[in-house]
Coordinates of C-alpha atoms in Angstrom, one line a residue:
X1 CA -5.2 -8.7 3.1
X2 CA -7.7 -8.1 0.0
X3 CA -10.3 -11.2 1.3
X4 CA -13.6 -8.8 1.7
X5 CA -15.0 -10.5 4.0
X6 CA -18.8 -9.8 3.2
X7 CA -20.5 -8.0 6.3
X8 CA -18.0 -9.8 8.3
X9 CA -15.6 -7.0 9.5
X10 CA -15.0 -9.0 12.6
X11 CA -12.6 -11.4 11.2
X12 CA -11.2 -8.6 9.0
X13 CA -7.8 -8.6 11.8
X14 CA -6.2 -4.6 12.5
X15 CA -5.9 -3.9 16.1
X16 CA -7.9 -1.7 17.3
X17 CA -9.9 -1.0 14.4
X18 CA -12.3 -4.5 13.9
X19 CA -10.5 -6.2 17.1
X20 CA -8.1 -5.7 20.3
X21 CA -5.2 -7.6 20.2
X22 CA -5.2 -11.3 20.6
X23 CA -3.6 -11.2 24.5
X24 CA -0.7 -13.5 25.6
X25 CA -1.7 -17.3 26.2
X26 CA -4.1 -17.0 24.3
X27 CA -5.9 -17.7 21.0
X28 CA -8.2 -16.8 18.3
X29 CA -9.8 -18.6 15.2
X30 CA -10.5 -16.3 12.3
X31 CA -13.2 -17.1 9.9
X32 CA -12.6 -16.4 6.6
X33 CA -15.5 -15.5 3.9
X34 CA -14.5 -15.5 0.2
X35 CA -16.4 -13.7 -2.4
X36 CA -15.5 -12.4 -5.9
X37 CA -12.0 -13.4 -5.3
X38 CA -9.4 -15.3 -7.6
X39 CA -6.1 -16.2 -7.5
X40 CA -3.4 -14.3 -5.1
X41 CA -4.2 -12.9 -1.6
X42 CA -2.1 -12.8 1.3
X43 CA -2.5 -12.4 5.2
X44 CA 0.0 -10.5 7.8
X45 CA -0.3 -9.6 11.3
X46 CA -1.5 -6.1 11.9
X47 CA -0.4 -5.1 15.3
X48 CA 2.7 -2.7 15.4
X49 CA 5.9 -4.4 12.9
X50 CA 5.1 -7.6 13.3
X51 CA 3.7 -8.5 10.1
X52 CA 7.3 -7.9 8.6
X53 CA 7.8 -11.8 9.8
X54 CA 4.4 -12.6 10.4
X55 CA 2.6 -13.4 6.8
X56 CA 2.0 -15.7 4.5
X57 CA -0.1 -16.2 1.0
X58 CA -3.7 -17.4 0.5
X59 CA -4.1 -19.1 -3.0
X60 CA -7.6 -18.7 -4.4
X61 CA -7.6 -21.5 -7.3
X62 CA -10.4 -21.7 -10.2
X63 CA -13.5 -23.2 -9.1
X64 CA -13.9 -27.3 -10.1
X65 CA -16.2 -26.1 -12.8
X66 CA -13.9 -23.4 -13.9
X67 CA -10.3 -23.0 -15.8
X68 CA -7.7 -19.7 -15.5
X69 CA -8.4 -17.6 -18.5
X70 CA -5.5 -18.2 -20.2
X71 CA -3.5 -22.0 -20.5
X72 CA -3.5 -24.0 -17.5
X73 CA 0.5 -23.8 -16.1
X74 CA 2.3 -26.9 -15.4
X75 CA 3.5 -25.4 -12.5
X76 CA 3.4 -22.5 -9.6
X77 CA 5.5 -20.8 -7.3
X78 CA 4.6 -18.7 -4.9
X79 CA 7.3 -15.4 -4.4
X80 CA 6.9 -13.3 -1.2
X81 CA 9.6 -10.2 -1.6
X82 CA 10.2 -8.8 2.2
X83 CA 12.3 -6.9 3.8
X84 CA 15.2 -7.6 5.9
X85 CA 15.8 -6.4 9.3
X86 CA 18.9 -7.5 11.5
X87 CA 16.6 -7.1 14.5
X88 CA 13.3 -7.3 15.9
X89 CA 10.5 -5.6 14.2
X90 CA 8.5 -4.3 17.2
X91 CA 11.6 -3.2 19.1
X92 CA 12.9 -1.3 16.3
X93 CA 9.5 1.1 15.4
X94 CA 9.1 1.0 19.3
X95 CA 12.4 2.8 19.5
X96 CA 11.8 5.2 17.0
X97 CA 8.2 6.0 17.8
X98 CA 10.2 6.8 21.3
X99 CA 12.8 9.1 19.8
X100 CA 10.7 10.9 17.3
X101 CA 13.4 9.6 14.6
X102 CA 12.7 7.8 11.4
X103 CA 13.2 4.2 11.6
X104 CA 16.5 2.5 10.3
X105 CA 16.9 1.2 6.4
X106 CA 16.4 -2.5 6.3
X107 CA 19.5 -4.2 6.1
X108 CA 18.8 -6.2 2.8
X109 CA 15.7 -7.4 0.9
X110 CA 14.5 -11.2 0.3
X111 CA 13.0 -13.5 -1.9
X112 CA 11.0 -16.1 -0.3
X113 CA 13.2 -15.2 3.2
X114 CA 16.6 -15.6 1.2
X115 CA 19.5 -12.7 0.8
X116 CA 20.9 -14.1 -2.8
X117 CA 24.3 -13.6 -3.4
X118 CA 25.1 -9.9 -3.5
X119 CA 24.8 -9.4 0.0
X120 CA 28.2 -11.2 0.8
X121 CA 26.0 -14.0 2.5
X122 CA 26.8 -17.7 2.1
X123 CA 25.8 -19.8 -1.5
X124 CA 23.1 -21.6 0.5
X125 CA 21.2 -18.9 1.1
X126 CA 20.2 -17.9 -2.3
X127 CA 16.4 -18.5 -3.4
X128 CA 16.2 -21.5 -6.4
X129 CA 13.1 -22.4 -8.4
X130 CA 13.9 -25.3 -10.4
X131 CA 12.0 -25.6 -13.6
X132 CA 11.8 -27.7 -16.7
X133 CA 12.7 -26.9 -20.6
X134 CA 9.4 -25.8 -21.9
X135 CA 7.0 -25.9 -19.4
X136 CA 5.0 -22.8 -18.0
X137 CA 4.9 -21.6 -14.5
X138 CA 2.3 -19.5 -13.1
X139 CA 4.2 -17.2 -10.4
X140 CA 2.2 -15.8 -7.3
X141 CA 4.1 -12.5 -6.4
X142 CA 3.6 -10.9 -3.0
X143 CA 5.1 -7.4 -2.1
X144 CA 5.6 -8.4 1.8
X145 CA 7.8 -5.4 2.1
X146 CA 7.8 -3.2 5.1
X147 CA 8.7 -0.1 3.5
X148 CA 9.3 0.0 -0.3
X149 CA 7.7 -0.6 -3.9
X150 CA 9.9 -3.0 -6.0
X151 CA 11.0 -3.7 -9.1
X152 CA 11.1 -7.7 -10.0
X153 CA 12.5 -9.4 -13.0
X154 CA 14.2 -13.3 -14.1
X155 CA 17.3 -12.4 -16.4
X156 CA 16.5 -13.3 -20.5
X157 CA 12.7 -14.0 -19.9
X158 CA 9.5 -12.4 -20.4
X159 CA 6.9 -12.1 -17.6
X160 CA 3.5 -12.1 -18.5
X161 CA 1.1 -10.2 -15.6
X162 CA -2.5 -11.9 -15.9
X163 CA -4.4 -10.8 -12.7
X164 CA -3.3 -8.0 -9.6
X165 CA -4.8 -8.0 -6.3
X166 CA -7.0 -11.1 -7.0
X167 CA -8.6 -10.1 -10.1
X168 CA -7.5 -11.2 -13.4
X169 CA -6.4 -8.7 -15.6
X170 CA -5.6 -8.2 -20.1
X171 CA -2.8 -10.3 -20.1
X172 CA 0.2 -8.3 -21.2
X173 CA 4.1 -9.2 -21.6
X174 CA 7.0 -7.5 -19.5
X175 CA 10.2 -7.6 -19.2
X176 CA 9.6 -6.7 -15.4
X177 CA 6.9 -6.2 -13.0
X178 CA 6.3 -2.9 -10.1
X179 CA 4.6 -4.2 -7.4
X180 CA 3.7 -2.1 -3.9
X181 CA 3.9 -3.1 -0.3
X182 CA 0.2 -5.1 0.2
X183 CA 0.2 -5.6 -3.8
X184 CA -0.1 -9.7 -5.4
X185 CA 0.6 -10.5 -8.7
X186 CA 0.5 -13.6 -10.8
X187 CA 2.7 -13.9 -13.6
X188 CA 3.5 -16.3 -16.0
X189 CA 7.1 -17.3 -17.3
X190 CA 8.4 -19.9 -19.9
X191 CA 10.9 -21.6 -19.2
X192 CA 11.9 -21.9 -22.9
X193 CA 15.7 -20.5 -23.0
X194 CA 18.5 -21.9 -23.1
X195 CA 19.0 -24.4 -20.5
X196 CA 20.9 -23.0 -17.3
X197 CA 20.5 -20.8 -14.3
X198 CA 19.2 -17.1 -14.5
X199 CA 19.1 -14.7 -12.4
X200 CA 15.7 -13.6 -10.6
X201 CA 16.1 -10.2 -8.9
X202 CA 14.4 -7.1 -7.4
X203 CA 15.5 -3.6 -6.3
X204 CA 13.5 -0.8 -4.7
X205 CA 11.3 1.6 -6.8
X206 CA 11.5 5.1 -4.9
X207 CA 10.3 8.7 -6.3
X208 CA 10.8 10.2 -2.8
X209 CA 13.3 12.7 -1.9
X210 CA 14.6 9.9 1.2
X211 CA 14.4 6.8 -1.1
X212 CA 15.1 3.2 0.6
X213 CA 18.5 1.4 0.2
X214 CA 19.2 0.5 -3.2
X215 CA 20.1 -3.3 -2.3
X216 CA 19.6 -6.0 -5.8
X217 CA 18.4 -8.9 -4.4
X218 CA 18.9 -12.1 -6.2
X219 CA 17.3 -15.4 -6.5
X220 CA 18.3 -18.6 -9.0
X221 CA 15.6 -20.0 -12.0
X222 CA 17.4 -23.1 -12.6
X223 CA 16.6 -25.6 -15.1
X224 CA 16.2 -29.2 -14.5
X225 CA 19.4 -31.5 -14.3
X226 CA 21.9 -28.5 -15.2
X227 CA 24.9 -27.3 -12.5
X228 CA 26.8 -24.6 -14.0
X229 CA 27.3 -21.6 -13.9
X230 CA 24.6 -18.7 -14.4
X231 CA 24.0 -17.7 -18.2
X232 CA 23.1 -13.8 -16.8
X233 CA 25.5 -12.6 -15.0
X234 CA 24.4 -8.8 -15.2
X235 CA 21.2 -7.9 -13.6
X236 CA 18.9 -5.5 -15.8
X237 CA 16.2 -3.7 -13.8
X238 CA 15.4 -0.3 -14.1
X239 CA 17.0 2.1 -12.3
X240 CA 15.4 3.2 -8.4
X241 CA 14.4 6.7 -9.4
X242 CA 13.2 5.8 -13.1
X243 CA 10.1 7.1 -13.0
X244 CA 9.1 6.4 -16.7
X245 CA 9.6 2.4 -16.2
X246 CA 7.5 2.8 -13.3
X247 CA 4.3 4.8 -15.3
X248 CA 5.6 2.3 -18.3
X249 CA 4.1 -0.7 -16.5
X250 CA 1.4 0.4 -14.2
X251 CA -0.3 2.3 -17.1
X252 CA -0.8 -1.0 -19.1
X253 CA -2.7 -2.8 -16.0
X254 CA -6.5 -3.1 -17.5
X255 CA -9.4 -5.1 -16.7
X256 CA -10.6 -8.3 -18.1
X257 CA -14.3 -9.3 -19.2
X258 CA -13.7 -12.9 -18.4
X259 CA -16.2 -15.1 -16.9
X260 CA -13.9 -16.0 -13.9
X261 CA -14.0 -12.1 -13.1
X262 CA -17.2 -10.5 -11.2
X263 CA -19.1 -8.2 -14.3
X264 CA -17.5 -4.9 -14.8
X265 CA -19.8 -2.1 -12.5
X266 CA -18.2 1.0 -12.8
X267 CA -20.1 4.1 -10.8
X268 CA -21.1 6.4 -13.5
X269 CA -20.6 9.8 -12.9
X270 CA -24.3 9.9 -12.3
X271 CA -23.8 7.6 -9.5
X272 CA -22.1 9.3 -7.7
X273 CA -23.5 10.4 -4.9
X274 CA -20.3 10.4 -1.9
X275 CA -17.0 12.5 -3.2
X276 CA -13.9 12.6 -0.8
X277 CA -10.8 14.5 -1.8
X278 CA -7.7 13.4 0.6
X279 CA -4.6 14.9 1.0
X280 CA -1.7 12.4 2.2
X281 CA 1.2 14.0 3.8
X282 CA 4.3 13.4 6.0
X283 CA 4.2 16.2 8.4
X284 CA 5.8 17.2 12.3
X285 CA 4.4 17.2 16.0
X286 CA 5.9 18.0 18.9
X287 CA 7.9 15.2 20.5
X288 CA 6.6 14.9 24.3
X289 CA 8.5 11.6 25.0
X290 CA 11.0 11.2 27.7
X291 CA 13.4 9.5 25.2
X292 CA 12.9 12.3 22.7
X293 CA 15.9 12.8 21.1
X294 CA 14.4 15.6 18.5
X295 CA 12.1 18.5 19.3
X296 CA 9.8 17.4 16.2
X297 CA 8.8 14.0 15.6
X298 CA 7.4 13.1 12.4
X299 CA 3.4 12.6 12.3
X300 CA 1.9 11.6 9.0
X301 CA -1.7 12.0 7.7
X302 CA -4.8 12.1 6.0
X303 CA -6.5 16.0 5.5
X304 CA -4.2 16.9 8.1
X305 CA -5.6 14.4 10.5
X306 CA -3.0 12.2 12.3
X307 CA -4.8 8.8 13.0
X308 CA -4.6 7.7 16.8
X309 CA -5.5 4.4 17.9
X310 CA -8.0 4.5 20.6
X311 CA -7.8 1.7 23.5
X312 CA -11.1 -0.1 22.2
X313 CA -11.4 -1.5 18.5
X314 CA -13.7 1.1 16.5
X315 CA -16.0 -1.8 15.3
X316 CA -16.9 -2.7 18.6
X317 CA -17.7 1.0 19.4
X318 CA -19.2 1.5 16.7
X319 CA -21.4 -1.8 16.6
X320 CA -22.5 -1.2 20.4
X321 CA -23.3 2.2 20.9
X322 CA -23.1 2.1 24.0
X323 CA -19.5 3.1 24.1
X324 CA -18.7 6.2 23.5
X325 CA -15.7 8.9 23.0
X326 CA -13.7 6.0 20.6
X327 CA -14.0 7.7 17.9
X328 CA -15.7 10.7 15.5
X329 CA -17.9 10.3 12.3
X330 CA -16.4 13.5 11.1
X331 CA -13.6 12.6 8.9
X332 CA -13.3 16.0 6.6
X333 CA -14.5 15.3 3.0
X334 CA -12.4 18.1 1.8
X335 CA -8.8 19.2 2.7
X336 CA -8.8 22.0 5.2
X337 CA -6.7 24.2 2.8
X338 CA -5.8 24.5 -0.9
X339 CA -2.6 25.0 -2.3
X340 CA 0.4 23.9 -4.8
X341 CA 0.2 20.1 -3.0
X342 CA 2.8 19.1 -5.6
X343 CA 5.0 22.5 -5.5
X344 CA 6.9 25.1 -4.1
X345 CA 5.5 24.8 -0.3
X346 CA 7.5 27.8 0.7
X347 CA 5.2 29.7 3.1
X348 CA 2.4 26.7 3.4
X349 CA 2.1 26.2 7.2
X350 CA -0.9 23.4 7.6
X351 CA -1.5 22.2 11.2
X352 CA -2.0 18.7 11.9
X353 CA -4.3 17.3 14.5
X354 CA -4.2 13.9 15.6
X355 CA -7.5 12.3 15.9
X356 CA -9.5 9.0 15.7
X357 CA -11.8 10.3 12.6
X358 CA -14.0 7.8 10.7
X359 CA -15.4 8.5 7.0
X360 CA -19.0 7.4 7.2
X361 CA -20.7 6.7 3.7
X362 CA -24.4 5.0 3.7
X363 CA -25.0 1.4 2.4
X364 CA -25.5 1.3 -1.5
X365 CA -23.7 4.7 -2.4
X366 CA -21.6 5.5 -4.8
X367 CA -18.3 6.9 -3.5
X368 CA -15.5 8.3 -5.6
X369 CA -12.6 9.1 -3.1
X370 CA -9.5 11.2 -4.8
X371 CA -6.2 10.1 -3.3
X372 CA -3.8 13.4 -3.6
X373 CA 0.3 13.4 -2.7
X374 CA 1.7 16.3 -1.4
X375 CA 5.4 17.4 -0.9
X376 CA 5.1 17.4 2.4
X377 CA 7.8 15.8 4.2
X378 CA 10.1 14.1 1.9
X379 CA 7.3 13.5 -0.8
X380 CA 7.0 10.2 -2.7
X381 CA 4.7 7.8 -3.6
X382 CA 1.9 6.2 -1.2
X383 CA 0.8 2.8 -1.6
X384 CA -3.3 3.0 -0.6
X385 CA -5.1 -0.1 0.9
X386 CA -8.4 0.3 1.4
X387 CA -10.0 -3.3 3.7
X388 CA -13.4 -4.9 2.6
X389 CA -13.3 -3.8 -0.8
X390 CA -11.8 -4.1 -4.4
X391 CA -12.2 -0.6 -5.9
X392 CA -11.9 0.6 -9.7
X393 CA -8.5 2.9 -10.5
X394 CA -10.3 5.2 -12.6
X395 CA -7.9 8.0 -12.8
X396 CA -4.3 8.9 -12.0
X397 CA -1.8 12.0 -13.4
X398 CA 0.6 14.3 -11.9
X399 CA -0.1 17.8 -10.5
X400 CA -2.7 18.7 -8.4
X401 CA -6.1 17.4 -9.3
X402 CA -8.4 19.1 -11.4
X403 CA -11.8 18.5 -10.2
X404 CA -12.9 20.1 -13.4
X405 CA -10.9 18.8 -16.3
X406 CA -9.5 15.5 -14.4
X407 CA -12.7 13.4 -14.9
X408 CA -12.7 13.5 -18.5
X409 CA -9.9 11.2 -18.6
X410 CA -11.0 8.5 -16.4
X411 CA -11.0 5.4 -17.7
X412 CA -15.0 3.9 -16.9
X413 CA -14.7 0.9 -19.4
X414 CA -11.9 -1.3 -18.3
X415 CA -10.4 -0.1 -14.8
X416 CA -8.6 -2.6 -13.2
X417 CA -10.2 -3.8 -9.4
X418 CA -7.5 -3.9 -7.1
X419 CA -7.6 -3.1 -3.3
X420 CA -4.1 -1.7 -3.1
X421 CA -3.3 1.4 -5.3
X422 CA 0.3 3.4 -5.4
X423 CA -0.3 7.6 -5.5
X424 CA 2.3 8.5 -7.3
X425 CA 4.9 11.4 -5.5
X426 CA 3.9 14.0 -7.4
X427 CA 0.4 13.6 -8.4
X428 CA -3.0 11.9 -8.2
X429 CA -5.5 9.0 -8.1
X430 CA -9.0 8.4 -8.2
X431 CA -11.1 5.2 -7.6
X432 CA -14.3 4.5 -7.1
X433 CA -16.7 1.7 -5.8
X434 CA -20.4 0.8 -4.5
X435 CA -20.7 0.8 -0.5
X436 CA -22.1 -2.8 -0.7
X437 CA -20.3 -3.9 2.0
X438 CA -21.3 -2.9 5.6
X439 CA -18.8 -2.7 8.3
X440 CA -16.1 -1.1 9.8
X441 CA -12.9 -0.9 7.3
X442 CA -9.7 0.3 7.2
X443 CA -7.4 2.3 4.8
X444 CA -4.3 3.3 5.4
X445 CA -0.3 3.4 3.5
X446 CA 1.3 0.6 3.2
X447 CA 4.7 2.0 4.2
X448 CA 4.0 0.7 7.6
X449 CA 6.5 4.0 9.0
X450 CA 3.3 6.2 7.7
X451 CA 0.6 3.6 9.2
X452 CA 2.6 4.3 12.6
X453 CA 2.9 8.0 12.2
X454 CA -0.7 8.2 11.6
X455 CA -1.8 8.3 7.6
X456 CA -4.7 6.2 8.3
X457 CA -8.7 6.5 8.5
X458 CA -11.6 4.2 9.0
X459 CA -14.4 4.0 6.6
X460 CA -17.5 2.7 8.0
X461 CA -20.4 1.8 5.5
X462 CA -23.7 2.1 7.8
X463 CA -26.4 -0.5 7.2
X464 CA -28.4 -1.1 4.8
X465 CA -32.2 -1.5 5.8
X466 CA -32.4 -6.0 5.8
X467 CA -30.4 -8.1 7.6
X468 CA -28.6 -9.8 4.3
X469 CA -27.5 -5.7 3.8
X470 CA -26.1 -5.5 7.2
X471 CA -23.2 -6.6 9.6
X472 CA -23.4 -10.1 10.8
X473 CA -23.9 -10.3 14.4
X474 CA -20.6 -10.1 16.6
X475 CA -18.8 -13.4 17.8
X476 CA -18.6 -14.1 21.0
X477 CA -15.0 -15.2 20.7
X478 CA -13.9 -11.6 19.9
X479 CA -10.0 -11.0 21.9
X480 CA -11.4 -8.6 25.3
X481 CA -9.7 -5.8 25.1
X482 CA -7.6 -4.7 28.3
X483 CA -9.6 -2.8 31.2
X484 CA -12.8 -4.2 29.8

């Protein structure tokens, strides 16, 4: 998640977009090409639920002839916050897919595959990173979380965010972080209070109308050598719905001119040269399944299209030719209708197709892609991961997006480049990026209940006109796909 892989989409991982499914029995060695990034990645299974156990982090440290930009820590931890299922991942979407239901609430939240203490769970299974009396950790946070945005915070010290999504970032000071689903963040804390055990926690962040459980989960920074008791008993994070702590802290993430960063190259509005505006939205199909228990299932999607996974990986469609019907390089550029996406709906019947749709951009351009929540569904924010590229956030604001007066307030001096960006639940994004990376890619939400219901699309970057500007040539260990 986040490596982009240059020109090598085939080790890039989701089913049936850049590979089928590693089969039973078997096995399969992914290569792994860094580029431009630094510091905190991660990697998950992408077939069905299963990355909701299935992932881990990929630490990217300073080159030998490099430093971090800011004072070297004496120490790291790694944090990966997940969510907690008393089941098993692929049986529990399977079943709901079936019904046409949504799927359950997790039944608690972790840190580092711990419950805490709130939970009514025994002592032992409480998270502790043990620390020394003024020394500085650097903390690698990863939102492994199935379904929800969280709040994270350690009880009486200040967290200081220095690079998201494996770019480094202008260090500023917090007394808590938001991080989405797919989102890393490295953080640096003190450990310069009074000696004792503190409280780390998280809680979900939710601007939905069906927000997740609101579960505190805990975890223990405990200085060397001491054994009482904790010195913060009450937890302080903001509250699930608040809104302004959430816009408080993402609207202070900037970029960095640092050598250890690639050079800022924003597109210009000159550049531009490929705009998409998409519409995300939780919508209904009919529910055809035998096991049905609703006549409506819910569908989610992109300008009304409800991604389908076709039986052969797009990238080996596409890189072929020779196979046809997989998919459709006609991906709509525009929503199919205009209306108050953020308001009164009543009367606003917009039909959903389901489809296997690919947005195809040529090698080099410029592409500006609007991201746009609706109140379709139960509305809420959308997490946004776009594979084989680190984009600009330009823009953001609530309402419906202005194609006229919204571009005047982008910010084209010091976006941050991430590769996971949260539209918030009642308004916009916009990022933008060069094509210079050829291949087959996917984006999708992060709320893996709207990756399954469909709110997905492929963008495929055709090539450019030399071999060092076009897709490396396919392995011949790639997984077969079944019937073939």
């Amino acid at each position: 998640h986040g490596v982009k892989q240059p020109r090598n989409p085939w080790f890039d991982g989701p089913e049936f977009i850049t590979q089928c499914p590693i089969r039973p029995r078997t096995n399969f060695t992914y290569k792994i090409i860094l580029s431009e990034e630094i510091g905190t990645l991660w990697w998950h299974a992408h077939s069905d639920w299963t990355r909701g156990s299935v992932h881990g982090a990929i630490v990217i440290l300073p080159a030998e002839n490099e430093t971090y930009p800011f004072p070297t820590p004496d120490g790291e931890q790694t944090i990966i916050l997940e969510s907690w299922y008393n089941g098993n991942f692929k049986k529990i979407i399977d079943k709901a897919l079936a019904a046409g239901t949504p799927p359950p609430q997790p039944d608690a939240y972790a840190i580092n595959g711990h419950l805490g203490d709130t939970y009514g769970c025994p002592t032992d299974t409480i998270f502790r990173m043990e620390v020394d009396y003024e020394k500085t950790y650097l903390l690698r946070i990863i939102n492994a979380g199935m379904n929800e945005q969280q709040f994270f915070t350690i009880m009486n010290h200040t967290l200081t965010v220095v690079a998201v999504d494996a770019s480094y970032v202008r260090r500023f000071k917090t007394d808590y972080i938001l991080i989405s689903p797919g989102q890393t963040m490295d953080v640096l804390v003190s450990a310069n209070r009074n000696a004792g055990q503190y409280y780390m926690a998280t809680r979900p962040f939710s601007d939905s109308d069906v927000p997740p459980v609101d579960f505190i989960t805990t975890g223990i920074f405990q200085y060397t050598n001491f054994v009482g008791g904790s010195n913060a008993s009450l937890i302080t994070l903001p509250a699930m719905n608040n809104t302004d702590a959430m816009l408080n802290f993402i609207s202070r993430i900037r970029n960095t001119n640092v050598t250890q960063n690639p050079p800022i190259n924003v597109p210009g509005d000159t550049d531009i040269n490929r705009r998409v505006f998409i519409t995300l939205a939780v919508n209904d199909l009919p529910c055809k399944n035998s096991k049905c228990v609703v006549s409506d299932g819910f569908a989610a999607s992109l300008n009304n299209v409800s991604f389908v996974y076709p039986h052969i990986d797009v990238l080996q469609a596409y890189y072929s030719r020779n196979i046809r019907g997989v998919f459709a390089e006609n991906f709509p550029f525009l929503p199919p209708e205009f209306y108050d996406f953020t308001g009164n709906l009543t009367g606003v019947v917009s039909a959903v197709e389901v489809g296997t749709r690919a947005i195809c951009v040529n090698y080099g351009d410029a592409v500006e892609i609007v991201l746009q929540s609706t109140q379709m569904g139960a509305g809420g924010s959308h997490p946004i991961h776009l594979h084989g590229y680190s984009f600009y956030w330009v823009g953001a604001g609530f309402g419906n997006f202005n194609g006229e007066t919204d571009p005047s307030t982008y910010n084209l001096v010091d976006p941050p480049l991430m590769n996971t960006i949260d539209v918030p639940g009642t308004g916009w994004v916009a990022i933008r990026f060069f094509a210079n990376n050829p291949g087959v890619w996917y984006m999708h939400c992060h709320f893996e209940r709207h990756t399954s219901w469909g709110m997905s699309t492929v963008l495929i970057v055709r090539n450019g006109s030399t071999i060092e500007t076009s897709i490396r040539p396919r392995p011949s260990t790639m997984p077969r796909c079944h019937r073939t």
